[in-house]
Amino acid sequence: MESWNTPLPARLPVQPDRLKLYDTASQSVRHPGNLAEASLYVCGITPYDATHLGHANTYVTFDLLSRYWRACGLPVTYVQNVTDVDDPLLERATATGVDWRDLAAEQTELFRSDMEALNVLAPDHYVGATETVDWVVASVEALVANGTAYPVPGAGSEPDGDIYFSIDAAQEATHWTLGSVGRHSAEEMATVFPERGGDPDRPGKRHPLDPLLWRVARPGEPTWEGRSLGTGRPGWHIECSAIARRLLPAPFTVQGGGSDLRFPHHEFSAAHATAADGQPLAQAFVHAGMVGLDGEKMSKSLGNLVLVSRLRSQGVEPVAIRTALLSNHYRDDWDWTPELMTRSMDRVARWRRALELQEPGDGAALLAAAHRALSDDLDAPAALAQVDRWADEALARDDRNPAGLGPDGASGTQAADVDPSSPDVRAAVNGLLGLTL
Ligand code: ZN
């Protein structure tokens, strides 16, 4: 489907890629191992409710990663999906009396406009689940053929023939073991599986945590032609696995998403891919923390959402929202507060005042310092602290020298030894951090 439109920043003159990232699967901070290029898959929204700050935090995090790589001159291939047919979307459509396709189209459009406003670079491939059903069918057929997927007989109101992934068969056939990607304990996995769409009590499953790959047709539900699987619709985890394998290398560099996707989603997307071809899904699994409000995770079911679109319609500048998000480390869970918003607006205003006072060479120095900060597990708060430090110095220079005169009465700074191609502060901050001053 159509992506959004955020212009790519110019290549920035920075040090080579020395990025270290926290990989959930290996539980270590390390370089993800990519050499001449980078590839990124970030799980997209299920478009049944508008972008809240938790979503925005995740996509801004991985935007920072993509900007870091691009600044280093690495070609980046970025894929994001839209789960434009899934249980929560269908339930919401039924509850509100709206056609599920209209709801998905409308909410996807709102998401795109929020991303554009937040200066999030567009993915190279923005793919709807409904556009890739053929890829999913081929993947599920391959898993059935190699014995890691099986049909479940009908029981009660459930029809015959839903296809499930066999955890036990995959563990026997591959290096993947349950919990090796998301790194949850067996107890944690058993607790969150039913909370996140899993059906541990479905009769006929071989393992209670075996996830659904293909749901055969039910009356009133949208369905697609599934060849040997029969008509039906895709399970959630196989969707990302199939899209990533079609559009990215095996393994690709970074699988990204919110930390609530560690299990079951990333665990099983990775398992499906490995069961199909023996390769890991990705070289690193990177997870953004959760944004809360008053001590609770922001979620549709709790009704405590702060929507990006609502803040925008209240006149909050998107750059201030992005500043607020980046002032927290991506791996932390944190609470949104109105004070954070006010502080971030003040910070942006101060940076803009300092812009008037920048001197040649400021942009290059700030760019190098901010890039160094991001190399350390995308430490955005440290990168923003560098912008503050530069602003402090620029504003202090002005206090000392309000007329802009040098010590001998000559005007301005000697710029002879500054590379004319080096970025000014505005270009550096926009290009690397995505903050439009
Ligand atoms: Zn996904």
Short mmCIF file of C-alpha atoms and ligand atoms in Angstrom, two decimals, residues 41-44 81 83 236-241 255-257 261 265-266 269 281, ligand 1:
data_model
loop_
_atom_site.label_atom_id
_atom_site.label_comp_id
_atom_site.label_asym_id
_atom_site.label_seq_id
_atom_site.Cartn_x
_atom_site.Cartn_y
_atom_site.Cartn_z
CA TYR A 41 11.50 -4.78 9.80
CA VAL A 42 9.21 -3.02 12.23
CA CYS A 43 5.80 -4.49 13.04
CA GLY A 44 3.10 -2.07 12.05
CA ASN A 81 3.41 -3.98 7.67
CA THR A 83 -2.24 -5.79 10.05
CA TRP A 236 -0.75 -12.83 12.89
CA HIS A 237 2.84 -14.03 13.36
CA ILE A 238 3.18 -15.79 10.00
CA GLU A 239 2.16 -12.57 8.27
CA CYS A 240 5.31 -10.68 9.37
CA SER A 241 7.49 -13.74 8.87
CA GLN A 255 13.53 -6.87 13.95
CA GLY A 256 11.92 -4.01 15.84
CA GLY A 257 8.74 -3.39 17.78
CA LEU A 261 5.65 -7.96 20.95
CA HIS A 265 4.59 -12.22 18.22
CA HIS A 266 8.35 -11.97 17.68
CA SER A 269 7.51 -14.89 13.67
CA LEU A 281 14.75 -14.30 11.21
ZN ZN B 1 5.08 -8.30 13.23
#
